[in-house]
PDB file of C-alpha atoms and ligand atoms in Angstrom:
ATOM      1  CA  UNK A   1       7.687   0.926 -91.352  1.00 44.00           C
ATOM      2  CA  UNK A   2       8.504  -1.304 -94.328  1.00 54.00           C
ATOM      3  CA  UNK A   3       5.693  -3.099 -95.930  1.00 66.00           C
ATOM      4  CA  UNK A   4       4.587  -6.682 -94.597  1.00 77.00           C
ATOM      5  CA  UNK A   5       6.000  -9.452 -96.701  1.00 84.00           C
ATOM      6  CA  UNK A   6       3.869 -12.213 -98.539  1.00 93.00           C
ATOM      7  CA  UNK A   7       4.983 -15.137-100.920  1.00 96.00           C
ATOM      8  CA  UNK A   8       4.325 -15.109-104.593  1.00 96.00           C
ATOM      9  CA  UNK A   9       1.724 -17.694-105.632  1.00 96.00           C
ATOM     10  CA  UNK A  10       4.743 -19.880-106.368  1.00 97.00           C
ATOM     11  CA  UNK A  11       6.456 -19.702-103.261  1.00 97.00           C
ATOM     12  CA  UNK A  12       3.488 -20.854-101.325  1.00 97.00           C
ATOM     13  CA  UNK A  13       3.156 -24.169-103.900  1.00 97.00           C
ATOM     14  CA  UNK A  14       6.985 -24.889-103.502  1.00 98.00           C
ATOM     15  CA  UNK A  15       6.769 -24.431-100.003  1.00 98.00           C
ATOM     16  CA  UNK A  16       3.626 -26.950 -99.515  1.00 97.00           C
ATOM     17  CA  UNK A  17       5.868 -29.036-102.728  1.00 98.00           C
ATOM     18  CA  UNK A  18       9.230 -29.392-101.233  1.00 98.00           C
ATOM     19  CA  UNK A  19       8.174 -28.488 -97.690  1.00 98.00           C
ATOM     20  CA  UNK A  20      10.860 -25.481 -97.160  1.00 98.00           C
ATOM     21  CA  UNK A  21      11.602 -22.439 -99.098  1.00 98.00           C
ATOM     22  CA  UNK A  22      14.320 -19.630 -98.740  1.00 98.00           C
ATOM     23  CA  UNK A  23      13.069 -15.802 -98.114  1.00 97.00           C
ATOM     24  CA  UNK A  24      16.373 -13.513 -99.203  1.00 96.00           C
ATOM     25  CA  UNK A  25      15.103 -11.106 -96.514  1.00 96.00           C
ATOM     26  CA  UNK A  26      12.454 -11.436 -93.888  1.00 97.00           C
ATOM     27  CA  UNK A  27      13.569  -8.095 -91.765  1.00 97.00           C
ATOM     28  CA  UNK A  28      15.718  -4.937 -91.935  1.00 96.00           C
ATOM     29  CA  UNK A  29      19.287  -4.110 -91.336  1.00 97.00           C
ATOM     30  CA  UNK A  30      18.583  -1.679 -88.448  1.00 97.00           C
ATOM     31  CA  UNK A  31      16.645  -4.406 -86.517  1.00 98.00           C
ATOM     32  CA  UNK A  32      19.178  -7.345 -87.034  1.00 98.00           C
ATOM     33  CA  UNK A  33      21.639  -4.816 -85.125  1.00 98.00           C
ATOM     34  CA  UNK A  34      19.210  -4.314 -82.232  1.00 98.00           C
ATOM     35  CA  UNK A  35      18.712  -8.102 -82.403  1.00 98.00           C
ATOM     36  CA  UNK A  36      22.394  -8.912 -82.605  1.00 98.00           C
ATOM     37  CA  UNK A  37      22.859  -6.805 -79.149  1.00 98.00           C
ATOM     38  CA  UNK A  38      19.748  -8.780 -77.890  1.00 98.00           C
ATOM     39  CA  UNK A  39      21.087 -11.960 -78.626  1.00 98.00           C
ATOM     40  CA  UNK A  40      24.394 -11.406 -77.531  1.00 98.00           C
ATOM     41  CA  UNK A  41      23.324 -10.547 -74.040  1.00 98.00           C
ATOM     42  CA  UNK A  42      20.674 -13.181 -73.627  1.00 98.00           C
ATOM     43  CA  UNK A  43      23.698 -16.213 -74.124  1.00 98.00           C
ATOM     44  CA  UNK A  44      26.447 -13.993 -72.402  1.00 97.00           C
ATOM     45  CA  UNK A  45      24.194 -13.750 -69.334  1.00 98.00           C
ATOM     46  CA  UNK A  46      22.970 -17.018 -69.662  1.00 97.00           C
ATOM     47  CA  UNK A  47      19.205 -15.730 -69.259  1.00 98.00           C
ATOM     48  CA  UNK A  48      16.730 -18.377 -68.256  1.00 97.00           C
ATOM     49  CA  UNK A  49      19.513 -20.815 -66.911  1.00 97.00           C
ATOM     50  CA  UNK A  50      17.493 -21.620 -64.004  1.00 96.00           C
ATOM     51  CA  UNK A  51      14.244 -21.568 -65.022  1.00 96.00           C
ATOM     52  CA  UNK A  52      15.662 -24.505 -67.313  1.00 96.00           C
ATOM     53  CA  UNK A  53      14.802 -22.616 -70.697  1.00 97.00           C
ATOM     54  CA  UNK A  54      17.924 -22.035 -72.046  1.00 98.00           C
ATOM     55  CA  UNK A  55      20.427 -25.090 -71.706  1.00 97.00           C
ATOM     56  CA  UNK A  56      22.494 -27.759 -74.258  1.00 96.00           C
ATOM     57  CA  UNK A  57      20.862 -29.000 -77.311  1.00 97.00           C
ATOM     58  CA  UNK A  58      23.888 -31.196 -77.964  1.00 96.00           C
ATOM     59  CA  UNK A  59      25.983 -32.020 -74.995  1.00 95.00           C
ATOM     60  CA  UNK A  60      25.148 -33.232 -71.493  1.00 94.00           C
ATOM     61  CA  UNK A  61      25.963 -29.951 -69.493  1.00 94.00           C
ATOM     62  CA  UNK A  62      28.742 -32.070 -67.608  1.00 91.00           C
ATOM     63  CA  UNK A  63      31.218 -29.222 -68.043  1.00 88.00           C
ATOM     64  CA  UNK A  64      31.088 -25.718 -68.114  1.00 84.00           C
ATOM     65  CA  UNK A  65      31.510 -25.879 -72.033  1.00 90.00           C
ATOM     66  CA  UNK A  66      28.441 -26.194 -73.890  1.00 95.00           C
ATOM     67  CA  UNK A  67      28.054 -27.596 -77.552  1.00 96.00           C
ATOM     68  CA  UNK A  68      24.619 -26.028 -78.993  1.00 97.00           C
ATOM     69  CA  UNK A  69      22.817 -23.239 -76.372  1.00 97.00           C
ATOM     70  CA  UNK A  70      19.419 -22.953 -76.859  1.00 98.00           C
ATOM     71  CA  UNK A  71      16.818 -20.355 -75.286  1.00 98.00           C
ATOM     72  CA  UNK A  72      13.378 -21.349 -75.097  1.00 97.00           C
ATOM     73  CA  UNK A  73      11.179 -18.625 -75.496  1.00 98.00           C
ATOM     74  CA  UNK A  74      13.446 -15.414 -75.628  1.00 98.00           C
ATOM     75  CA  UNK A  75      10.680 -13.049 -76.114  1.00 98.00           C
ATOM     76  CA  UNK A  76       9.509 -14.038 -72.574  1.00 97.00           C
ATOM     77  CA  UNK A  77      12.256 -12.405 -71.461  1.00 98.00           C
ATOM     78  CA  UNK A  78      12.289  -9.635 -73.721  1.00 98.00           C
ATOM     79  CA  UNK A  79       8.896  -8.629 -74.578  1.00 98.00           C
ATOM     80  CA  UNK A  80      10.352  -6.199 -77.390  1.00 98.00           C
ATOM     81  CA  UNK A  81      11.042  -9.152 -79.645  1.00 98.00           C
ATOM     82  CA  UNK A  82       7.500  -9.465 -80.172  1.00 97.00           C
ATOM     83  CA  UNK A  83       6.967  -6.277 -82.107  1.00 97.00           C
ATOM     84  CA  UNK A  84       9.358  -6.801 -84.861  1.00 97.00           C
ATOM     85  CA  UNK A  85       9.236  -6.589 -88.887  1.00 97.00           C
ATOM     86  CA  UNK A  86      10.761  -9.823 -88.608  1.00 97.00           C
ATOM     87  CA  UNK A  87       7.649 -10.964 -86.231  1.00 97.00           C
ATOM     88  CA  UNK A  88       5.197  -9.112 -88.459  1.00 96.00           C
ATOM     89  CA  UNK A  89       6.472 -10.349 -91.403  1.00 97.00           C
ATOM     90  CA  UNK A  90       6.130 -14.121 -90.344  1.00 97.00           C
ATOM     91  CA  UNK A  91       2.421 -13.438 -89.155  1.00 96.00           C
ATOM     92  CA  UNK A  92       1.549 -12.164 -92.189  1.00 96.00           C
ATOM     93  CA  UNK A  93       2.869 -15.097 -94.018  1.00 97.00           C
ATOM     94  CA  UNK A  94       2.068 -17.859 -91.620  1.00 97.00           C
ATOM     95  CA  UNK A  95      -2.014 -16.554 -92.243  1.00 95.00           C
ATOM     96  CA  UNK A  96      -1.481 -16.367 -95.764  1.00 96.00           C
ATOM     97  CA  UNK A  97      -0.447 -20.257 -95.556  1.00 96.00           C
ATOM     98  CA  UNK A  98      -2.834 -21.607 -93.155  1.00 95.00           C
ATOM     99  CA  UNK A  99      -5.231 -18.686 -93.186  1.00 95.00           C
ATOM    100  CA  UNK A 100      -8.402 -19.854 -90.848  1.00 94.00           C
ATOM    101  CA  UNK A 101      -6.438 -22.759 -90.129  1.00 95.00           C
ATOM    102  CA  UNK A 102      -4.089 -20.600 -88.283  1.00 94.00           C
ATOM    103  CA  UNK A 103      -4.220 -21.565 -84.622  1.00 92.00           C
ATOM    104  CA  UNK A 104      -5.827 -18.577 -82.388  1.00 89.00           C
ATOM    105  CA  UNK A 105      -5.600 -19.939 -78.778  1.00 87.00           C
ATOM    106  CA  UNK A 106      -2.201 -18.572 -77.769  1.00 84.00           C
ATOM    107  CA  UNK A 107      -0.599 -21.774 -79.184  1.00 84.00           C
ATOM    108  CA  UNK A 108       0.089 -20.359 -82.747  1.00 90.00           C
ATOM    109  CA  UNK A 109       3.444 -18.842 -81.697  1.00 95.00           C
ATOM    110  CA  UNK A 110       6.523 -19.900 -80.031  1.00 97.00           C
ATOM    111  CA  UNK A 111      10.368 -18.374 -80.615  1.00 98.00           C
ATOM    112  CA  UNK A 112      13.631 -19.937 -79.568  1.00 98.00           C
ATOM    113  CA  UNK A 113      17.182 -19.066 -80.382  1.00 98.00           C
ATOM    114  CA  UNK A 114      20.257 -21.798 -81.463  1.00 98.00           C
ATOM    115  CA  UNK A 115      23.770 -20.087 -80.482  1.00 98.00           C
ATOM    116  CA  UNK A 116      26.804 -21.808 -82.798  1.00 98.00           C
ATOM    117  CA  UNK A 117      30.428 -20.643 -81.498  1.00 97.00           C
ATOM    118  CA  UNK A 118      32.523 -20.232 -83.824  1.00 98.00           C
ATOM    119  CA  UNK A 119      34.898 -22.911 -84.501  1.00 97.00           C
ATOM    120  CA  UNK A 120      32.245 -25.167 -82.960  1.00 96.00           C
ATOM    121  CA  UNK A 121      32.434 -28.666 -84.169  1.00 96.00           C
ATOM    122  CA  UNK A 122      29.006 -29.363 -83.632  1.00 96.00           C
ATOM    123  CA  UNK A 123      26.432 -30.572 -85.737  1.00 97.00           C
ATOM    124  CA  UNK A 124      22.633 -30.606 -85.524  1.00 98.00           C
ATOM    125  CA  UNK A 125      22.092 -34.408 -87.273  1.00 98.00           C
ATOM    126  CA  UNK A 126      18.805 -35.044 -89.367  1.00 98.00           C
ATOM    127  CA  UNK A 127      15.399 -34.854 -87.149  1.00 98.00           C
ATOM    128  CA  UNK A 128      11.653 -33.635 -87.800  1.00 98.00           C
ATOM    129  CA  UNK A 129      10.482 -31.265 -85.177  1.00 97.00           C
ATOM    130  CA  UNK A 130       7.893 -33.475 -84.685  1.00 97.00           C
ATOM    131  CA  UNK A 131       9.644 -35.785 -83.270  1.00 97.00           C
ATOM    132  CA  UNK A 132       9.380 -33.502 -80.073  1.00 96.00           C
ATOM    133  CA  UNK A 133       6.057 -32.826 -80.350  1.00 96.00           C
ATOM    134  CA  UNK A 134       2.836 -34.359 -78.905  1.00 96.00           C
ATOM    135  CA  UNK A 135       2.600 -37.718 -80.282  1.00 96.00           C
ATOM    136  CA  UNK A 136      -1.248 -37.820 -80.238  1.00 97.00           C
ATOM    137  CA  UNK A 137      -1.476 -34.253 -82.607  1.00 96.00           C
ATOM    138  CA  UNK A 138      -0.966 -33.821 -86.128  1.00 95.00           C
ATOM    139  CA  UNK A 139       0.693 -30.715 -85.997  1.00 96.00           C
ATOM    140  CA  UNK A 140       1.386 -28.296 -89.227  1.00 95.00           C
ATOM    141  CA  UNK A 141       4.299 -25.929 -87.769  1.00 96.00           C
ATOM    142  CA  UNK A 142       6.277 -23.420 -89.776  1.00 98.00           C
ATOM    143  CA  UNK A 143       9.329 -22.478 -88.902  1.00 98.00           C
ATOM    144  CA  UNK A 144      11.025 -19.447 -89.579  1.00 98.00           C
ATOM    145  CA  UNK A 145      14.768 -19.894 -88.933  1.00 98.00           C
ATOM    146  CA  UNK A 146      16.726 -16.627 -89.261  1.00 98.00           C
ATOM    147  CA  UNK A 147      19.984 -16.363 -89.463  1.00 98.00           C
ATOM    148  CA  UNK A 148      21.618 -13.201 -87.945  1.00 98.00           C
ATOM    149  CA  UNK A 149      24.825 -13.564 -89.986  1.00 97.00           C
ATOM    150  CA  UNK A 150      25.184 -15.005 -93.160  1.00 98.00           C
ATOM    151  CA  UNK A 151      24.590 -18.920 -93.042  1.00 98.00           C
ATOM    152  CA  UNK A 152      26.837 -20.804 -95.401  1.00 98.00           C
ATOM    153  CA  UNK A 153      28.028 -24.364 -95.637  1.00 97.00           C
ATOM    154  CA  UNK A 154      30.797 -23.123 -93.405  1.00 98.00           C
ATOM    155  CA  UNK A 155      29.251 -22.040 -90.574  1.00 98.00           C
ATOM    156  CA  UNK A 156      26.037 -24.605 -90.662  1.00 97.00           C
ATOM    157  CA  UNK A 157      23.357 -22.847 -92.896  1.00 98.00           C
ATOM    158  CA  UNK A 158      19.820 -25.422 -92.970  1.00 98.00           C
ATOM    159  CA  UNK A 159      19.803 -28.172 -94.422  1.00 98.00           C
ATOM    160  CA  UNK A 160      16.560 -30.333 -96.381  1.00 98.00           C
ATOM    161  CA  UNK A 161      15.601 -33.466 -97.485  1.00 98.00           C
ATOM    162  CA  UNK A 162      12.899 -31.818-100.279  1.00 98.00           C
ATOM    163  CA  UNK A 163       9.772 -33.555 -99.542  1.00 98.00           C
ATOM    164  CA  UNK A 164      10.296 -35.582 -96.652  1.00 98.00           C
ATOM    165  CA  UNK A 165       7.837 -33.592 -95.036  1.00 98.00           C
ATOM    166  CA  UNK A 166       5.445 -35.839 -96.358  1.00 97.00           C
ATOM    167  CA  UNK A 167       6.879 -38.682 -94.800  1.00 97.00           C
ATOM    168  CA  UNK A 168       5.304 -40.441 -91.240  1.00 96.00           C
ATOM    169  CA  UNK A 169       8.390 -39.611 -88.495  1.00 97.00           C
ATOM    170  CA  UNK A 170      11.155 -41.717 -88.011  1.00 98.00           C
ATOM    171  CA  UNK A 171      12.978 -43.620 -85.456  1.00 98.00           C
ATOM    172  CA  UNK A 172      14.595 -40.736 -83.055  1.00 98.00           C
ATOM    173  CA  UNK A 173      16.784 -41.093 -80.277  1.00 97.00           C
ATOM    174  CA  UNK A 174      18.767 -38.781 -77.851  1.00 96.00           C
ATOM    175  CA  UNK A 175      22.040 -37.390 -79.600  1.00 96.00           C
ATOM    176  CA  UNK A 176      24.353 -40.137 -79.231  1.00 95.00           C
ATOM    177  CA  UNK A 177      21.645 -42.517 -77.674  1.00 95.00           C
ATOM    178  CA  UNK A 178      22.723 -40.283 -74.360  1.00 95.00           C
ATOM    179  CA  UNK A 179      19.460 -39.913 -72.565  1.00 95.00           C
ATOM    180  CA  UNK A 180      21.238 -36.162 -70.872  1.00 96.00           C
ATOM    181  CA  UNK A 181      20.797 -34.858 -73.887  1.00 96.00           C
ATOM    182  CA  UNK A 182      18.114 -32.695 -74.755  1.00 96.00           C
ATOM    183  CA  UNK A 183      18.326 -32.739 -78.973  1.00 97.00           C
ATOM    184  CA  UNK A 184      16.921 -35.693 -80.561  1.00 97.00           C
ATOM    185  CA  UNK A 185      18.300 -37.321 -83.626  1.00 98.00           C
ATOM    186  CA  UNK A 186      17.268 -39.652 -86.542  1.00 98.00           C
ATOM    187  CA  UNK A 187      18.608 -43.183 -85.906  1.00 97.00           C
ATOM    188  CA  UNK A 188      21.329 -43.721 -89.159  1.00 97.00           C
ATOM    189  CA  UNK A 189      20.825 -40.672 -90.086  1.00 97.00           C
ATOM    190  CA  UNK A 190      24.300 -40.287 -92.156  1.00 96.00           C
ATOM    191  CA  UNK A 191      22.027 -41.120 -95.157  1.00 97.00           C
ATOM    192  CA  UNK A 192      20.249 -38.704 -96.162  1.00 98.00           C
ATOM    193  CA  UNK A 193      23.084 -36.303 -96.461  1.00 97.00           C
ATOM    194  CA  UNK A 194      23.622 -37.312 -99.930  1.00 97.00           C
ATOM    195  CA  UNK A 195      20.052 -36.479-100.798  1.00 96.00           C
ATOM    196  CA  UNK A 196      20.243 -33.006 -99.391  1.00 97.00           C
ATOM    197  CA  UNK A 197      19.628 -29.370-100.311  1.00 98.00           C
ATOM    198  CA  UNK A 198      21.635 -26.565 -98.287  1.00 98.00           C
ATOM    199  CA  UNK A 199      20.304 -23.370 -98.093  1.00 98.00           C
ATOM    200  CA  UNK A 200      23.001 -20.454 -97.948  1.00 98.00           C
ATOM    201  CA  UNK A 201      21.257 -16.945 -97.286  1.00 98.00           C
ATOM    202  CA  UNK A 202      22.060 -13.807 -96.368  1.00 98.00           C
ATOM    203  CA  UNK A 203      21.900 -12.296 -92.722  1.00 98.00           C
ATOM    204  CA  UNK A 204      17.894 -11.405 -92.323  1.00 98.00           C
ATOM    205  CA  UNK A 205      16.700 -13.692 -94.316  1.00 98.00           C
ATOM    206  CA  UNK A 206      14.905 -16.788 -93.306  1.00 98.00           C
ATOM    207  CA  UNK A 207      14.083 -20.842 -94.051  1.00 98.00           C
ATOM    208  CA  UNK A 208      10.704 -21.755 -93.479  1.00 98.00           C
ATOM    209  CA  UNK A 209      10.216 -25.465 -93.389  1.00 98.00           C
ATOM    210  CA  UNK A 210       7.032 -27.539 -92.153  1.00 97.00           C
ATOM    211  CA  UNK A 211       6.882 -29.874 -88.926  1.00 95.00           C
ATOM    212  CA  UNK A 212       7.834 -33.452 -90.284  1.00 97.00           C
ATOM    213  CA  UNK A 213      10.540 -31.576 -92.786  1.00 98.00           C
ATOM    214  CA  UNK A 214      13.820 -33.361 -91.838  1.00 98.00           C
ATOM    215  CA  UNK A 215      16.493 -31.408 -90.948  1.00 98.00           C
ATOM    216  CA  UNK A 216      20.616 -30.639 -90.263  1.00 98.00           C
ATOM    217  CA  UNK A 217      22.771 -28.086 -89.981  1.00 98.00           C
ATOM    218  CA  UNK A 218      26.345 -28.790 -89.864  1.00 98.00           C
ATOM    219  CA  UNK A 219      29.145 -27.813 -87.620  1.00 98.00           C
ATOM    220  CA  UNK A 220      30.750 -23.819 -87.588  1.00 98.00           C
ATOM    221  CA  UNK A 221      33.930 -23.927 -89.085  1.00 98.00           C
ATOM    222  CA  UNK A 222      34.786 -19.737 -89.442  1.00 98.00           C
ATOM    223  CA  UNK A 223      36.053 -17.112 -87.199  1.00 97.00           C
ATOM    224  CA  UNK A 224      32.485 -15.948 -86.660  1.00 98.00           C
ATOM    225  CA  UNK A 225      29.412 -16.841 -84.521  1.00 98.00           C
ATOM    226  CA  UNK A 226      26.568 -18.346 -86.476  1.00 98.00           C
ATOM    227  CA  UNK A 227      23.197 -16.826 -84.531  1.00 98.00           C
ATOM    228  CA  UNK A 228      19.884 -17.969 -84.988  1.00 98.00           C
ATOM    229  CA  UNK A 229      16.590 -17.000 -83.954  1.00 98.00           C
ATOM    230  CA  UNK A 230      13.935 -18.933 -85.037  1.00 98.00           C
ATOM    231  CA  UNK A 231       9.842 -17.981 -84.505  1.00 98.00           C
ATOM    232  CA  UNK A 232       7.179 -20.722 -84.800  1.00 98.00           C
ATOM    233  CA  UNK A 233       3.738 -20.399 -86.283  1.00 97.00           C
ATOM    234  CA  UNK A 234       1.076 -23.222 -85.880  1.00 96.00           C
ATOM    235  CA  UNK A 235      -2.172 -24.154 -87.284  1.00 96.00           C
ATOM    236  CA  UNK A 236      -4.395 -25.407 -84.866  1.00 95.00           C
ATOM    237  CA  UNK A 237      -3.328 -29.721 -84.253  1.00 95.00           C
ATOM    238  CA  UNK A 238      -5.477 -32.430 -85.307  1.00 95.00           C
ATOM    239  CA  UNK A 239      -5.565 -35.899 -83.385  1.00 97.00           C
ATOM    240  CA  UNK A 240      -3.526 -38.153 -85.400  1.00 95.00           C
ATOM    241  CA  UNK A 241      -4.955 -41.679 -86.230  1.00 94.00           C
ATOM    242  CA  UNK A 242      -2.155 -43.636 -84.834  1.00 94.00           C
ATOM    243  CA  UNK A 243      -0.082 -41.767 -82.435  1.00 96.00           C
ATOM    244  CA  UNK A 244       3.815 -42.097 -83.038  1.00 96.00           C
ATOM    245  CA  UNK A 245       5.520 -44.868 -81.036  1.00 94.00           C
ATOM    246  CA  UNK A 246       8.128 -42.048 -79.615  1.00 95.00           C
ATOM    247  CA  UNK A 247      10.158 -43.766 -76.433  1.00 94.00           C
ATOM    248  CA  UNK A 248      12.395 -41.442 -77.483  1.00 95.00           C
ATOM    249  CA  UNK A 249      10.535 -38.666 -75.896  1.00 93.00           C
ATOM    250  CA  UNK A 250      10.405 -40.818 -71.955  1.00 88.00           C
ATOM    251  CA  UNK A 251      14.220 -41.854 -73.007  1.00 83.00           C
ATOM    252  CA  UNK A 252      15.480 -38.263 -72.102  1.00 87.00           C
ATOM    253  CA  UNK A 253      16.634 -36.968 -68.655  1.00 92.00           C
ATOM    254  CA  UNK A 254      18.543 -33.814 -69.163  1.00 95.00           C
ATOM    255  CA  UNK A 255      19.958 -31.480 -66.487  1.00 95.00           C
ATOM    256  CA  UNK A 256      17.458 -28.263 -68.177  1.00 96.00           C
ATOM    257  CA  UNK A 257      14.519 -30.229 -67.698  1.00 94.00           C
ATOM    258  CA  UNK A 258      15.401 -31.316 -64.195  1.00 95.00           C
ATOM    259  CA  UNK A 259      16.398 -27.111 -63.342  1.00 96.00           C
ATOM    260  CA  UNK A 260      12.612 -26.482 -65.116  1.00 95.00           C
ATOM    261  CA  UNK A 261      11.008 -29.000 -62.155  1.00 94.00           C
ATOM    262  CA  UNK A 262      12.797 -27.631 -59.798  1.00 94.00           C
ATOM    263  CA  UNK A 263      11.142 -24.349 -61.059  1.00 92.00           C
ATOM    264  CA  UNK A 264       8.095 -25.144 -61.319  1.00 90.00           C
ATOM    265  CA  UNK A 265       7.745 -26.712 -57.733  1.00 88.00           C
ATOM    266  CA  UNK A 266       8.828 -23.583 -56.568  1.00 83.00           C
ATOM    267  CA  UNK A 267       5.895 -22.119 -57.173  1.00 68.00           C
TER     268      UNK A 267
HETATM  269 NI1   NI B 301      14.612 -28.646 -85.790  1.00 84.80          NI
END
């Protein structure tokens, strides 16, 4: 077993500085094959479909043709993808960052995967993850977001605004303003591209970035599939002083959300 990865001093005061930070490697080459297989047969099978946990972060599910898949917690489904370096790794960090702070309650960890086709002209436009989030809580998330092949400009590596992780959140809506979709975006967001910082890195290594970090990555424009699985580690959530004004959040009424109720009431 490799050793566990920390930051350098340095790393962890850029990270809390600009709010992200690129690892060249957060796992080994033997387990981004076993994940590759993993991944591939977790979209291809469409696991989750009907418990409403995997569905289409950017379209409105009206055809058969989606534009962004996303699977909600894939290690629900595959237990295995809890014991991994990349896992381990991400712990180990996640502590060294928020160390006591580190949530302990079974809320400190959450995964999900974001499937780009090749020669998919979708983007993921500008939003803070908190935007989703409980708009009563503070919350102090970092996300790991690994790339299974290597993320380039091309194919729609992350994308930062360096310290706007700092800032309050912003006006969301549904992509497109159309309430059947399930990814949110920042209203005008077009802006901030010119004030962005892409982050190209190799297959098995990761961006972290923090909860109000905004965010993009752009469309896939090569031959290959651009695969990312991306784990979640949480300090325990404060009550915020003012909760955020987020309509945007009551707005949506997606097809995966209405499969998830009809789930849930089944049992
Ligand atoms: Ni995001």
């Amino acid at each position: 077993m490799s050793d566990v990865r920390l930051l350098a001093h340095h790393e962890v005061e850029s990270f809390h500085h600009n709010g992200f930070l690129s690892l060249p490697a957060i796992t080994t080459a033997d387990e981004l094959a076993w994940l590759r297989e993993v991944y591939d047969r977790l979209f291809d099978e469409r696991v989750g479909w009907d418990d409403g946990a995997q569905f289409d972060l950017g379209g409105d599910e009206s055809d058969d043709k989606l534009r962004i898949p996303q699977l909600i917690s894939p290690s629900k489904y595959v237990p295995e993808l809890l014991d991994t370096e990349f896992h381990r790794n991400a712990a180990s960090i996640a502590r060294q960052v928020f160390g006591d702070d580190l949530a302990d309650d079974g809320s400190e960890f959450s995964d999900h995967m974001i499937f780009k086709a090749p020669h998919s002209d979708a983007e993921t436009p500008w939003h803070q993850d908190q935007a989703y989030h409980d708009p009563s809580q503070f919350f102090r998330n970092i996300n790991f977001w690994m790339p299974l092949d290597d993320a380039s400009l091309d194919n729609g590596c992350m994308q930062f605004v360096p310290q706007s992780h700092t800032w309050d959140v912003l006006e969301h809506r549904p992509i497109g303003g159309d309430a059947r979709v399930h990814g949110l975006e920042v209203v005008d967001g077009q802006r901030f591209h010119e004030r962005s910082v892409a982050c190209p890195i190799p297959a098995g290594g990761a961006t972290m970035h923090a909860a109000y970090m905004l965010h993009y990555t752009g469309p896939n424009r090569t031959d290959q599939p651009r695969r990312a699985y991306i784990l979640v580690f949480r300090a325990v959530t404060t009550e915020r002083e003012e909760p955020i004004d987020a309509p945007w959040q009551q707005a949506r009424e997606t097809a995966g959300d209405k499969r998830r109720e009809a789930r849930a009431g089944q049992t």
